[in-house]
PDB file of C-alpha atoms in Angstrom:
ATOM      1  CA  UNK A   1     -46.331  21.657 -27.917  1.00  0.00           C
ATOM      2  CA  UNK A   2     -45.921  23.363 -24.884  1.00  0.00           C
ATOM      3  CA  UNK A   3     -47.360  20.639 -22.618  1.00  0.00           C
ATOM      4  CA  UNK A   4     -45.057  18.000 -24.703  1.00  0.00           C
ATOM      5  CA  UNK A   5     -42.274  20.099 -24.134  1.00  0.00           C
ATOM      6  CA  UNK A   6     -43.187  20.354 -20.035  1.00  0.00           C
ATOM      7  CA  UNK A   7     -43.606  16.590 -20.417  1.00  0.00           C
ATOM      8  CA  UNK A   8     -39.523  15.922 -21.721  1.00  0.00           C
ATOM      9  CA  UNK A   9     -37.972  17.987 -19.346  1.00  0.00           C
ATOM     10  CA  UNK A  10     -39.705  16.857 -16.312  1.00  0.00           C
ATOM     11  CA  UNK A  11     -39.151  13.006 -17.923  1.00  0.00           C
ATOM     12  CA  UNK A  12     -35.525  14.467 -18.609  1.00  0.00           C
ATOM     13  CA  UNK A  13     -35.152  15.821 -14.757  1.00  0.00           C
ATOM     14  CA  UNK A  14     -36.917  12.439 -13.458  1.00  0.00           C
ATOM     15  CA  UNK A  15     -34.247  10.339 -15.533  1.00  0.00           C
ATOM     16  CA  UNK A  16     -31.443  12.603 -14.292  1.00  0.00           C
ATOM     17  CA  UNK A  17     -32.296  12.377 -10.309  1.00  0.00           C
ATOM     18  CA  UNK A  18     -33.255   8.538 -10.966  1.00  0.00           C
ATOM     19  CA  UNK A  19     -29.489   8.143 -12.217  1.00  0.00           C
ATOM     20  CA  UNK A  20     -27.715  10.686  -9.130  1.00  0.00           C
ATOM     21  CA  UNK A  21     -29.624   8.308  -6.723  1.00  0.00           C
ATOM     22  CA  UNK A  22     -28.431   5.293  -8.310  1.00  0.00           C
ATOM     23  CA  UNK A  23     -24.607   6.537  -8.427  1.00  0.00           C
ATOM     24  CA  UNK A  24     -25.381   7.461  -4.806  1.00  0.00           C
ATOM     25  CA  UNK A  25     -26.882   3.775  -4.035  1.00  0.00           C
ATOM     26  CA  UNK A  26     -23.831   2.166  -5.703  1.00  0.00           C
ATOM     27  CA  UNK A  27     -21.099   3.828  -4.274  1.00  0.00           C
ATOM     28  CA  UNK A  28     -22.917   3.733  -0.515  1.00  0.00           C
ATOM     29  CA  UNK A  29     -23.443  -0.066  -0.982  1.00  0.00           C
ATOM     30  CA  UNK A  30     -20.177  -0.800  -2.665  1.00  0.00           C
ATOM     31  CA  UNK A  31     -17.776   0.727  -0.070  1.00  0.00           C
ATOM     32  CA  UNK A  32     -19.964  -0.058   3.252  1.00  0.00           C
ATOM     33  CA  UNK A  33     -19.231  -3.776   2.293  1.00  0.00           C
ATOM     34  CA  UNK A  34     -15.677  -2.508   1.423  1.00  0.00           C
ATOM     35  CA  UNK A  35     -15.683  -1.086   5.393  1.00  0.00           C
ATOM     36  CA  UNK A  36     -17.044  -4.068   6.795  1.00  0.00           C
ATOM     37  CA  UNK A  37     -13.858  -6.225   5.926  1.00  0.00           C
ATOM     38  CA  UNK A  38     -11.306  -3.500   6.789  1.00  0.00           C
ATOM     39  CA  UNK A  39     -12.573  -1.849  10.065  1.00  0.00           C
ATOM     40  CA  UNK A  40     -14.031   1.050   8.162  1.00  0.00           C
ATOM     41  CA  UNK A  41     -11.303   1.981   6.515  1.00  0.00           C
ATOM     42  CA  UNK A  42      -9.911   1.175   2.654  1.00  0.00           C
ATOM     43  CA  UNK A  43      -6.077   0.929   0.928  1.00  0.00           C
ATOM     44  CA  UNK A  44      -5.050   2.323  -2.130  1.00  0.00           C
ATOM     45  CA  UNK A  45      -5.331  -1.514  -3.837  1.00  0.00           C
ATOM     46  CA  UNK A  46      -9.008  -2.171  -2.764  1.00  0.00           C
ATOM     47  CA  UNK A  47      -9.626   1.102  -3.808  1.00  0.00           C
ATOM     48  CA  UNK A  48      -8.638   0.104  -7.484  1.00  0.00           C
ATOM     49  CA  UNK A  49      -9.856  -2.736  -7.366  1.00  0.00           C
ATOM     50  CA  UNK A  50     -13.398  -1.505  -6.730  1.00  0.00           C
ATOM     51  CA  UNK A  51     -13.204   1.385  -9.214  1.00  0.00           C
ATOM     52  CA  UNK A  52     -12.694  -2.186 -11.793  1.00  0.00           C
ATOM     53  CA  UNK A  53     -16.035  -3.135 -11.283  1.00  0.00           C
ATOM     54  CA  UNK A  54     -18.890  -2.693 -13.853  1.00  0.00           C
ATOM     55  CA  UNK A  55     -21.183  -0.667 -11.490  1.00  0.00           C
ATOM     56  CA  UNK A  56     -18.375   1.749 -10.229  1.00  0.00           C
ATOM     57  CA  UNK A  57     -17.481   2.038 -14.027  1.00  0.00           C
ATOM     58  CA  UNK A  58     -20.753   3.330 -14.708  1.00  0.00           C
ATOM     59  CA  UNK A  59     -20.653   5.950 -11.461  1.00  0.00           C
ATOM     60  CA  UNK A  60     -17.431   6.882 -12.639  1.00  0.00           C
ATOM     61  CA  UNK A  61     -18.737   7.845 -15.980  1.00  0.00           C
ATOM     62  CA  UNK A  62     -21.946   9.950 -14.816  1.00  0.00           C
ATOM     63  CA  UNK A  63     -19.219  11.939 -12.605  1.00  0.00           C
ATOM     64  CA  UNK A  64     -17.264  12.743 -15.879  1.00  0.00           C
ATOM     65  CA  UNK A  65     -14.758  10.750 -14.295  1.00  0.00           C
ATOM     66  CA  UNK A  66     -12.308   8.460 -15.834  1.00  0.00           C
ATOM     67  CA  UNK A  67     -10.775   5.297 -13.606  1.00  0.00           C
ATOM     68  CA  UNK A  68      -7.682   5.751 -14.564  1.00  0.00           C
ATOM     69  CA  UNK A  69      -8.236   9.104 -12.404  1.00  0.00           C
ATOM     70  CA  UNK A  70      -8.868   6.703  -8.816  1.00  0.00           C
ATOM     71  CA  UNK A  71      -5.477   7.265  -7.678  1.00  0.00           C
ATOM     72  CA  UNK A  72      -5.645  10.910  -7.501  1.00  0.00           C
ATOM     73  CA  UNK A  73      -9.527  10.960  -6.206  1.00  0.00           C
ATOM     74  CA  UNK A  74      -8.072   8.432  -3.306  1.00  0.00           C
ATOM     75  CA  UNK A  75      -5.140  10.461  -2.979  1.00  0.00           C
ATOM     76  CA  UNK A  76      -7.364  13.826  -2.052  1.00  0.00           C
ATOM     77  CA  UNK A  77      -8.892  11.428   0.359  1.00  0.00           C
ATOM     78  CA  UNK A  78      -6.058  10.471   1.983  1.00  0.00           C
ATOM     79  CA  UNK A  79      -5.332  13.999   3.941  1.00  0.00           C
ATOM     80  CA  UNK A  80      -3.072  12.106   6.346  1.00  0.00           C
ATOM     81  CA  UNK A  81      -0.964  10.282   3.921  1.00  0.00           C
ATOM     82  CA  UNK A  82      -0.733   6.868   5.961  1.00  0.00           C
ATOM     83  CA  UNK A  83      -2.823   5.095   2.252  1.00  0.00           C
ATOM     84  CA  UNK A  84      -5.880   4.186   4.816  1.00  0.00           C
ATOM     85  CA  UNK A  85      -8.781   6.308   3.957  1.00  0.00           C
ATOM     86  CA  UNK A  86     -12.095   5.883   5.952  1.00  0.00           C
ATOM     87  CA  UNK A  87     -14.855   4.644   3.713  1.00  0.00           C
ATOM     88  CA  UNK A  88     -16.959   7.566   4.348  1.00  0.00           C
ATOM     89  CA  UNK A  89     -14.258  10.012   3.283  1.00  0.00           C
ATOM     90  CA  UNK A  90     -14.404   8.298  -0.469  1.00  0.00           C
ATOM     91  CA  UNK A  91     -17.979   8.363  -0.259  1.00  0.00           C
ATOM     92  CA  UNK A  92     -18.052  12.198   0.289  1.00  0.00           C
ATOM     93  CA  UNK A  93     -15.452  12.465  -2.274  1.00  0.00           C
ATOM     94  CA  UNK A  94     -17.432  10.802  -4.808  1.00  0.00           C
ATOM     95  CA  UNK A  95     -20.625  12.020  -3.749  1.00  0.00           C
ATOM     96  CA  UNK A  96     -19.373  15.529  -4.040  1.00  0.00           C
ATOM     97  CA  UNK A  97     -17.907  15.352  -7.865  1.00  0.00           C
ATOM     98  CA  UNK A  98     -21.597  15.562  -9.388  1.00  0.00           C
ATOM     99  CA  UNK A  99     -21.708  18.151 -11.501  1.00  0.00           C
ATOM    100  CA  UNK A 100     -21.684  22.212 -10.799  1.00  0.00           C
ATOM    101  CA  UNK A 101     -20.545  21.300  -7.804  1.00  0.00           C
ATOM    102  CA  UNK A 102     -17.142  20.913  -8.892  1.00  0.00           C
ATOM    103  CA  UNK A 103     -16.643  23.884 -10.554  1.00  0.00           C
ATOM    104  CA  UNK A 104     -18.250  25.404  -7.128  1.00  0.00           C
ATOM    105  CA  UNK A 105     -15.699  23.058  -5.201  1.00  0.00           C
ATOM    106  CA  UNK A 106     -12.450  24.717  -7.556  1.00  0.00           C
ATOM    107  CA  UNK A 107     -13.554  28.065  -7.375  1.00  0.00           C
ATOM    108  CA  UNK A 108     -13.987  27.585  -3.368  1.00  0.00           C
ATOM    109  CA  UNK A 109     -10.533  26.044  -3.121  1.00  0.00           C
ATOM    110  CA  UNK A 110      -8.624  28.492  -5.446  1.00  0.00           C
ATOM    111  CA  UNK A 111     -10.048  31.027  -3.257  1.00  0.00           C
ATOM    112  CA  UNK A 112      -8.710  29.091   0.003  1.00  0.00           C
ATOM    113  CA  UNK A 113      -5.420  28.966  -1.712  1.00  0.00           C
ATOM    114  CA  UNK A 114      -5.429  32.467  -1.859  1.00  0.00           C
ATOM    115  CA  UNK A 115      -5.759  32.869   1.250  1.00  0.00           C
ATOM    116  CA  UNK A 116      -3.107  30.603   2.873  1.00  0.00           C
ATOM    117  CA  UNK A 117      -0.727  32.250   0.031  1.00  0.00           C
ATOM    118  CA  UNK A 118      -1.524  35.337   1.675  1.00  0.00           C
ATOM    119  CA  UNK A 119      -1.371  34.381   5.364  1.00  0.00           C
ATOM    120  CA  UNK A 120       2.177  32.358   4.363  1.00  0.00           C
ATOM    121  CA  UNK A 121       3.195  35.515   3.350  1.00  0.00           C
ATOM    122  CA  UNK A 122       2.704  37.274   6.304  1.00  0.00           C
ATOM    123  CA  UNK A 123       3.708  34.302   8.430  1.00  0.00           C
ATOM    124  CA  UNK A 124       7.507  34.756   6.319  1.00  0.00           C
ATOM    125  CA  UNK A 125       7.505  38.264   6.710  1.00  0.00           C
ATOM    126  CA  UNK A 126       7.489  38.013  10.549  1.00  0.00           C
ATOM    127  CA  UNK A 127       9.719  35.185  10.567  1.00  0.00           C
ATOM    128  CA  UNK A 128      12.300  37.322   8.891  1.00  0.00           C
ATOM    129  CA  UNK A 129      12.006  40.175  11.193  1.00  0.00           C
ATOM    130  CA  UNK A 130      12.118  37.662  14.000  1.00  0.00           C
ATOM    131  CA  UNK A 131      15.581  36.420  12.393  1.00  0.00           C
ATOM    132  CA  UNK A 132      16.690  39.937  12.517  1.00  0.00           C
ATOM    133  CA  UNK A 133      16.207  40.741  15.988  1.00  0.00           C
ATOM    134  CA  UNK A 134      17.771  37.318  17.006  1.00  0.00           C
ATOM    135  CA  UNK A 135      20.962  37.797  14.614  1.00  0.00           C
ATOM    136  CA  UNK A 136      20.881  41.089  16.483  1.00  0.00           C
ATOM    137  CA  UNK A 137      20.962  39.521  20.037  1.00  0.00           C
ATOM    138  CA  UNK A 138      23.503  37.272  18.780  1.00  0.00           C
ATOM    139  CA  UNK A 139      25.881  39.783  17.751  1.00  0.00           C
ATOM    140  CA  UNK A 140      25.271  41.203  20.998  1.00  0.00           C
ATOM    141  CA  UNK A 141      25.729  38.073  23.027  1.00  0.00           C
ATOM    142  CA  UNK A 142      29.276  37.540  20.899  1.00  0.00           C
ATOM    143  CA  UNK A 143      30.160  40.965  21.755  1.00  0.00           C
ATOM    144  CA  UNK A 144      29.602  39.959  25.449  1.00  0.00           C
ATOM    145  CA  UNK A 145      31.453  37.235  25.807  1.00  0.00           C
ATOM    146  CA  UNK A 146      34.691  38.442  23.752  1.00  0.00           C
ATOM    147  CA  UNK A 147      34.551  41.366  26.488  1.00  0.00           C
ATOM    148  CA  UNK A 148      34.290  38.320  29.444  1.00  0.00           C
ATOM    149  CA  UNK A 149      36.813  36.558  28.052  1.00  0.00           C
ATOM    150  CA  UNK A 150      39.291  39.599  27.872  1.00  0.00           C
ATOM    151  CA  UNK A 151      38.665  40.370  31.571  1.00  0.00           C
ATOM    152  CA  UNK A 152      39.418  36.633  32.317  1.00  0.00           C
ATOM    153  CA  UNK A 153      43.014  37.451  30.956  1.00  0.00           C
TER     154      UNK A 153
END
């Protein structure tokens, strides 16, 4: 029993790495030929239109991913907003939604977020005492020239 049950989960572990490679495989194959047409880089509408096909289907699926979900995955992609993502950028992207990873990847980022929050807050904080020192000034400066323009008269 033991050895049987040493057998299934290394046949289980083999079948699971066998099908991470062959997401892998598909989605380095499918968008390198994608890059080739388009100067390395891929639109919104290609994007979609590769998530259609049978083999992406099936990556999609061992990522726990449905394809209705493309537009936001090419969205995250797109960190400059011009809807031109490099082909290796959506391979990362896909490569990195595999499993605890993403729960790694949320906790990481809600951390992040944190952060910035915190550093925004600072950043505000000093941009409102810099607003009081310059409403200061100005008061100042008005003060200055009402007195110049009183001497002129």
């Amino acid at each position: 029993n033991v050895f049987t049950g040493v057998f299934v989960e290394a046949a289980l572990a083999q079948g699971h790495s066998d099908k991470e490679h062959y997401s892998a495989a598909v989605v380095r194959k499918v968008f390198a030929e994608a890059a080739e047409s388009r100067d390395g880089y891929i639109d919104v509408t290609e994007f979609k239109r590769i998530c259609k096909r049978k083999d992406m289907q099936i990556v999609f699926e061992d990522l726990d991913l449905d394809v209705s979900e493309a537009d936001t995955l090419f969205e995250l992609a797109d960190h400059d907003g011009t809807s031109m993502v490099p082909t290796q950028d959506i391979i990362t992207a896909l490569t990195r939604l595999r499993g605890p990873a993403r729960a790694l990847d949320i906790m990481l980022l809600t951390r992040q977020g944190q952060a910035i929050e915190q550093e925004s807050c600072k950043q505000r904080e000093r941009i409102e005492q810099c607003i009081l020192v310059l409403d200061s000034h100005v008061a100042f400066l008005e003060k200055c020239v009402l007195n110049v323009e009183s001497e002129l008269r």
